[in-house]
XYZ file of N, CA and C in Angstrom:
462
model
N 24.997 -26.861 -19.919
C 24.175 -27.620 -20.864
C 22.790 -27.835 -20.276
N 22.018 -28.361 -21.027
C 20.237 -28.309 -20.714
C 20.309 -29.526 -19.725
N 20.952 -30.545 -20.152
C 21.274 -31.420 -18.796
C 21.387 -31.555 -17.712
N 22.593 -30.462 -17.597
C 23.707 -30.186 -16.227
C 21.910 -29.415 -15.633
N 21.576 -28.486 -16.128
C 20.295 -27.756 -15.778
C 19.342 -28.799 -14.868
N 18.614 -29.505 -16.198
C 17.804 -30.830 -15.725
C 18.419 -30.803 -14.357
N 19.393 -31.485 -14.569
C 19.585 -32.205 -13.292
C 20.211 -31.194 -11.898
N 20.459 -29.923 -12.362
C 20.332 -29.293 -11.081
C 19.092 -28.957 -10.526
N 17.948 -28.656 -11.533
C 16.926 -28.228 -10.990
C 16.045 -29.269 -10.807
N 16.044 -30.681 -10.918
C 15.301 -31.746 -10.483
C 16.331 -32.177 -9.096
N 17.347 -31.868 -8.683
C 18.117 -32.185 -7.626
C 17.488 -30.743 -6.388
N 16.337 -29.927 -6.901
C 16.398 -28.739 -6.033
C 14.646 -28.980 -6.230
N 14.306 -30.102 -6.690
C 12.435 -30.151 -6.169
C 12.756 -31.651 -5.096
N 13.962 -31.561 -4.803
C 14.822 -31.932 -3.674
C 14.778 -30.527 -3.589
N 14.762 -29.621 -4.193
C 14.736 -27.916 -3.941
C 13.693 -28.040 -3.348
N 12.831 -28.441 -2.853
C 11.832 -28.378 -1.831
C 12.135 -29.234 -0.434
N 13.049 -30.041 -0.456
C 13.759 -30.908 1.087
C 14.568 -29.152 1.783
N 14.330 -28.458 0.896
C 14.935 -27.333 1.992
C 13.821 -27.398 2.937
N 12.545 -26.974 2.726
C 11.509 -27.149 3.408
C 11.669 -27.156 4.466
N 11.563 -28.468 4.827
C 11.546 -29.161 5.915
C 12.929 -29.120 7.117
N 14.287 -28.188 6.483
C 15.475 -28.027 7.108
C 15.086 -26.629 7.762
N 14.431 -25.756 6.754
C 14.282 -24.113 7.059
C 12.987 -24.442 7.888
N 12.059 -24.705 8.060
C 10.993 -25.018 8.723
C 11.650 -25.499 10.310
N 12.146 -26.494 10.229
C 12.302 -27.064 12.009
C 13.345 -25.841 12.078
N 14.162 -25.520 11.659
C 14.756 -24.097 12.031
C 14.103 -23.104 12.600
N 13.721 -22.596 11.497
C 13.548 -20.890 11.975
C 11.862 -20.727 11.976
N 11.558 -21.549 10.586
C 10.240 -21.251 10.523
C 8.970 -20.337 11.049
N 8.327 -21.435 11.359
C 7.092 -21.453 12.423
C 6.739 -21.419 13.884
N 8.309 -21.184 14.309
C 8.255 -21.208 15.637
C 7.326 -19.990 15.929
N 7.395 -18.963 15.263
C 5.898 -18.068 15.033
C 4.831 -18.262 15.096
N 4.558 -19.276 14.139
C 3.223 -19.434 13.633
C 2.786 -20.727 13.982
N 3.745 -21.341 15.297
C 2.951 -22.508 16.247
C 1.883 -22.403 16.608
N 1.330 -21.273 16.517
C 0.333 -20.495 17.110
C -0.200 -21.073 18.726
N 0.509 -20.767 19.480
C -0.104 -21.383 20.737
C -0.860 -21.192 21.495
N -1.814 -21.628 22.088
C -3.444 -21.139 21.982
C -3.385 -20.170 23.042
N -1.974 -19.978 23.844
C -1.849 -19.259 24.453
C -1.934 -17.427 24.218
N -1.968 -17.548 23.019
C -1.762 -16.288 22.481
C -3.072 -15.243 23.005
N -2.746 -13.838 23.058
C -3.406 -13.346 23.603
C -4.786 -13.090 22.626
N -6.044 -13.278 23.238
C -7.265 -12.619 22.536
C -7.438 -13.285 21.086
N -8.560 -12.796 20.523
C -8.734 -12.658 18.900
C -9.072 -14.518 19.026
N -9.480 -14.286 17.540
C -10.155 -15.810 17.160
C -8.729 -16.559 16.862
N -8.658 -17.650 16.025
C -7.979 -18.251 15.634
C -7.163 -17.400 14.473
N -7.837 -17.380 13.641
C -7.643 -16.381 12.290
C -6.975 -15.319 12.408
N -7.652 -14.440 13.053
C -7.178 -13.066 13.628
C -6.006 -13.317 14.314
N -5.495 -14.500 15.339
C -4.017 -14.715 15.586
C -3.043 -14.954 14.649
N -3.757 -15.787 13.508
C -3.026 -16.718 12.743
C -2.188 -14.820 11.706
N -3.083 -14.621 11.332
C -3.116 -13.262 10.881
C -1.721 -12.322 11.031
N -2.211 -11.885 12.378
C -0.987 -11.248 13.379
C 0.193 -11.763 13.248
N 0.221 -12.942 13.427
C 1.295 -13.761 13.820
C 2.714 -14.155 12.708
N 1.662 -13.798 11.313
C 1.528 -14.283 9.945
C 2.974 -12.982 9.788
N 1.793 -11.774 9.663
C 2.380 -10.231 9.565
C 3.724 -10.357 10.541
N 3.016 -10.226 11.820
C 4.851 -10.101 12.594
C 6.106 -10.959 12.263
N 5.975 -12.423 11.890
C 6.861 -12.803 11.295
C 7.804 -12.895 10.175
N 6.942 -12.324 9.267
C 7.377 -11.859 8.167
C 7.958 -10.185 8.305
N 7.608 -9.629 9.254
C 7.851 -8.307 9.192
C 9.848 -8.534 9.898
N 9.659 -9.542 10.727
C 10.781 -9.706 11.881
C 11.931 -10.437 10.914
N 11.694 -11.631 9.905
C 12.607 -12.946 9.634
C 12.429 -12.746 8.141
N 11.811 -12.132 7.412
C 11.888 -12.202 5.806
C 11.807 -10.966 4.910
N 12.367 -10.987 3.651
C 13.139 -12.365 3.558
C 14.249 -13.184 3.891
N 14.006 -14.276 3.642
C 15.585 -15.123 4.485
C 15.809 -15.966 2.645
N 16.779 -16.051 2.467
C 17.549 -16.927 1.366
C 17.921 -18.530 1.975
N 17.534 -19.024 1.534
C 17.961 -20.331 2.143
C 18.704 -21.324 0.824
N 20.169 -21.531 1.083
C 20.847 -22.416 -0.344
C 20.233 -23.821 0.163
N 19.931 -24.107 -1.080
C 20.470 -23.908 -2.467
C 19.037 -23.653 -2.949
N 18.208 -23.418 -2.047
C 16.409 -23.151 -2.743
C 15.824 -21.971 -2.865
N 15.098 -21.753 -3.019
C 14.654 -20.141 -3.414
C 14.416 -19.266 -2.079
N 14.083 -18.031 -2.245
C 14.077 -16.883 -1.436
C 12.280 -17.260 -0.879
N 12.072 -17.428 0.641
C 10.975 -16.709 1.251
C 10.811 -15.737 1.619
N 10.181 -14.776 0.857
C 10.162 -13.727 0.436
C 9.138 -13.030 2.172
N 7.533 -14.059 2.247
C 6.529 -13.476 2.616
C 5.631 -15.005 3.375
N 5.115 -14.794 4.817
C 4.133 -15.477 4.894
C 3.016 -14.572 5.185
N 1.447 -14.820 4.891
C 0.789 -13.544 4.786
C -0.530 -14.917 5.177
N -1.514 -14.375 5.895
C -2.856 -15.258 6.013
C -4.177 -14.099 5.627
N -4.885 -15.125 5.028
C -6.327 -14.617 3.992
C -6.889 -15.046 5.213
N -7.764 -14.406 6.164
C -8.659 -14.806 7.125
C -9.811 -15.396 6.399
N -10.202 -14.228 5.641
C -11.728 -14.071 4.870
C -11.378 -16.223 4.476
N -10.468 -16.299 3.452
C -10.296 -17.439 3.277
C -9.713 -18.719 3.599
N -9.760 -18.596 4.802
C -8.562 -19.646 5.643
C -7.079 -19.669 4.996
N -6.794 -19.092 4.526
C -5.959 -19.380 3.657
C -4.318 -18.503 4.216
N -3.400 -19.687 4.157
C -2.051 -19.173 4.279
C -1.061 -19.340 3.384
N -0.375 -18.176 2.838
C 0.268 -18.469 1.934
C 1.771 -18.057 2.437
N 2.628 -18.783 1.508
C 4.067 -18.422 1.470
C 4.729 -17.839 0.238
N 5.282 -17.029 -0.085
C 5.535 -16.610 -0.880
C 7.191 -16.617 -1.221
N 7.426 -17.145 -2.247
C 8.717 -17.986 -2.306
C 9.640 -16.869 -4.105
N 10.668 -16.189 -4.158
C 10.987 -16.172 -5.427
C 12.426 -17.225 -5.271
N 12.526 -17.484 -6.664
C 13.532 -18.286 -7.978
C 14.671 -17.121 -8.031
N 16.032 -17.709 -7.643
C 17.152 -16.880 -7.567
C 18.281 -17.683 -8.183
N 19.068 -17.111 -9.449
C 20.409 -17.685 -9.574
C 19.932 -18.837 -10.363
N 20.232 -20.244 -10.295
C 20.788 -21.084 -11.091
C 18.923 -21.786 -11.140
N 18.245 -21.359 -10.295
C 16.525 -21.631 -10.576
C 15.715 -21.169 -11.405
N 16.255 -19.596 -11.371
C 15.481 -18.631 -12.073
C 16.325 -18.488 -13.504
N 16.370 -19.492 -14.607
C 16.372 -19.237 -15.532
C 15.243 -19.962 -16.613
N 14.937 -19.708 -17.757
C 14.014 -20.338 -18.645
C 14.352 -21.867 -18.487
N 15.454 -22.314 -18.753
C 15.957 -23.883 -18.849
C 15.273 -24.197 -17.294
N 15.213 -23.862 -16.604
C 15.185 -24.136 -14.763
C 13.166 -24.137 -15.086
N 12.669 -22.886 -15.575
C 11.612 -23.199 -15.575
C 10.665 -24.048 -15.770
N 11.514 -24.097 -17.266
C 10.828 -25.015 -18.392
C 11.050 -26.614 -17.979
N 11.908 -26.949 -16.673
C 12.381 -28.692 -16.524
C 11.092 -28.329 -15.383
N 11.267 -27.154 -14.511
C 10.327 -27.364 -13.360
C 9.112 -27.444 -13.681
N 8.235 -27.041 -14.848
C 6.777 -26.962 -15.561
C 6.455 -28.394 -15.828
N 7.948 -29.145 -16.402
C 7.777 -30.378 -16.360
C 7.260 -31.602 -15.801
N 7.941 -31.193 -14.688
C 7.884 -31.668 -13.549
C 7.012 -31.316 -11.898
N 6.498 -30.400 -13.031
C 4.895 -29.938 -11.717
C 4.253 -31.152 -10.689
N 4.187 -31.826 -11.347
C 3.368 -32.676 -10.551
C 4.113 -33.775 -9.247
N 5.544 -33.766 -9.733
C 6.508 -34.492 -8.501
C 6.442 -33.436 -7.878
N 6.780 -31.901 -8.251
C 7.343 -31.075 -7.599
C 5.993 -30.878 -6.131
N 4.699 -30.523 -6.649
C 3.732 -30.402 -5.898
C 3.330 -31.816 -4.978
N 3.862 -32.834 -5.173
C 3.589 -34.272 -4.688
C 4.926 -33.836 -3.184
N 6.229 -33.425 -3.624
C 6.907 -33.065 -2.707
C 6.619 -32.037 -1.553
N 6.343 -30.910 -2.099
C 5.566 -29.510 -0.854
C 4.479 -30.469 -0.115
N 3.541 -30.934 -0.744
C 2.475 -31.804 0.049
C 3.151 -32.859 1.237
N 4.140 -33.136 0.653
C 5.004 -34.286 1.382
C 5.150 -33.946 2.918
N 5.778 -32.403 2.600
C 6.768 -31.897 3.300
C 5.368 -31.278 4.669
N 4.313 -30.573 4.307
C 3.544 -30.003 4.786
C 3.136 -30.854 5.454
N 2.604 -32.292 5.099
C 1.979 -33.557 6.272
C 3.256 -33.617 6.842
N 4.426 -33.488 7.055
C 5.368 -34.628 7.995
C 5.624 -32.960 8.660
N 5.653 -32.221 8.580
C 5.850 -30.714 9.223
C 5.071 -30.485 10.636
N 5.542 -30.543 11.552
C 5.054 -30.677 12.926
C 4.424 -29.122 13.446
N 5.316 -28.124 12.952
C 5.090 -26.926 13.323
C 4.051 -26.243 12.951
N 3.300 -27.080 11.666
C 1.750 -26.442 11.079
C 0.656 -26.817 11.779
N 1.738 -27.961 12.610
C 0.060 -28.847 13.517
C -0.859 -28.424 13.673
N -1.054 -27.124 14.088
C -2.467 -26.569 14.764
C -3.181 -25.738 13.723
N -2.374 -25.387 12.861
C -3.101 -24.794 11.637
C -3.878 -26.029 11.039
N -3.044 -27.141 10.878
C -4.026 -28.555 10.074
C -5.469 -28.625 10.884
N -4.782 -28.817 11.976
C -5.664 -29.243 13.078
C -7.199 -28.537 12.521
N -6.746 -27.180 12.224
C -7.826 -26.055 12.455
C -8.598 -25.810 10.692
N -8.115 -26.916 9.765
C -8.229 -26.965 8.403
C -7.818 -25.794 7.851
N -6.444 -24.839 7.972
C -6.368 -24.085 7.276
C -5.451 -24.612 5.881
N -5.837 -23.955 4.636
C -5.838 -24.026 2.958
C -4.067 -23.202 3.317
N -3.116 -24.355 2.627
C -1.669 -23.895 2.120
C -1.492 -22.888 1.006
N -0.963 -22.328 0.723
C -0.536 -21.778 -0.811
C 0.978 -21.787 -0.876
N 1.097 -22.030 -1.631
C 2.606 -21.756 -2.231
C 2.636 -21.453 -3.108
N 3.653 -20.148 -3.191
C 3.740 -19.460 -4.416
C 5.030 -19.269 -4.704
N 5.499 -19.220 -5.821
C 6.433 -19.575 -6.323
C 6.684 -18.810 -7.692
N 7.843 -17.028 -7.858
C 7.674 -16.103 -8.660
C 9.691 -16.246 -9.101
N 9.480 -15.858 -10.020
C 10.722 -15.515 -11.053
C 11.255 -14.567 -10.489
N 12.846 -14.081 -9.965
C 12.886 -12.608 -9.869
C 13.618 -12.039 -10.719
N 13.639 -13.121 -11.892
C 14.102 -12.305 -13.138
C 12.955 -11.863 -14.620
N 12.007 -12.253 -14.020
C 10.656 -11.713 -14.599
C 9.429 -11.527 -14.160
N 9.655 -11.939 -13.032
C 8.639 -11.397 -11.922
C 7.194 -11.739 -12.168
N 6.859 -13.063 -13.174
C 6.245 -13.878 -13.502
C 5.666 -14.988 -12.224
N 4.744 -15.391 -12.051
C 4.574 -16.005 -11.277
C 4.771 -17.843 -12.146
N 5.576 -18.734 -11.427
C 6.102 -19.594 -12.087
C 5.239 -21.069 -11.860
N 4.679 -20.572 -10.320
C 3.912 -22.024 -10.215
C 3.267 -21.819 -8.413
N 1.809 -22.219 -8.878
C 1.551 -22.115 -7.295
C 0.751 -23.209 -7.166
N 0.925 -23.726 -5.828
C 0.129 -25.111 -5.065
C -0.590 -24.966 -3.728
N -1.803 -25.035 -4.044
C -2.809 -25.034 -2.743
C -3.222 -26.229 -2.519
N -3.282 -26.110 -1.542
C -3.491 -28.255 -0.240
C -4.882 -27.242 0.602
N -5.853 -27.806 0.417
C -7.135 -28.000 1.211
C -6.760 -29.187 2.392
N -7.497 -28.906 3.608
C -7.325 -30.029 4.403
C -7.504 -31.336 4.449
N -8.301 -31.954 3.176
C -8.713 -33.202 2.128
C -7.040 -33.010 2.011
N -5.946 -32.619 1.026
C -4.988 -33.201 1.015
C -4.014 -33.569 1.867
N -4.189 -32.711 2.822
C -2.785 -32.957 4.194
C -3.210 -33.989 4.677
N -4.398 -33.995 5.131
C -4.872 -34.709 6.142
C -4.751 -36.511 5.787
């Protein structure tokens, strides 16, 4: 029922408290970026670091929340994105249409999760721009994306 829905897919922007479980996990232990790293600017590590991890760990499925598909960094634009698809009991119209709803808790939560996230430290530190993206993989639609400038983390 549209209910049972509702309330699975408002129990899963708690679908974003994966976050913060898959993060102190596996995450960023990559993309700690420790200044130790060899050569190159900041960017140009962040970059590298971006590519090899994603090349090594994704995608990874994490229940009960969607697939991280991709982390990828825009030098030109400070910018790091994650790239997330909608699988199974997320990725349907009813799932969409409660989550469109609910855009604005949902993006109040990722923001949440990104300030209390220890492992981005040095990216904040360094004002790099979040993205989250967030695609259908049953229409391959892009469903919802949220960018945090260092004005919001901070």
């Amino acid at each position: 029922s549209m209910l049972k829905v509702a309330t699975t897919v408002l129990s899963y922007s708690l679908l974003y408290i994966y976050d913060m479980k898959f993060r102190k996990t596996v995450s960023v232990a990559a993309l700690a970026l420790h200044h130790k790293s060899c050569g190159g600017t900041f960017d140009e590590r962040l970059d590298a670091e971006a590519r090899e991890y994603t090349e090594k760990h994704l995608p990874a499925l994490v229940e009960p929340g969607p697939m991280l598909d991709s982390i990828t960094s825009e030098a030109d634009q400070r910018t790091l994105h994650e790239s997330h698809t909608f699988l199974g009991q997320l990725d349907t119209p009813e799932a969409e249409s409660v989550m469109k709803e609910n855009e604005t808790m949902m993006r109040q939560t990722v923001l949440e999760n990104l300030r209390q996230d220890t492992k981005w430290q040095t990216c904040k530190e360094e004002g790099i721009r979040f993205a989250y993206h967030y695609r259908s993989t049953r229409t391959g639609d892009t469903v919802m994306v949220f960018t945090f400038e260092a004005m919001d983390y901070r």
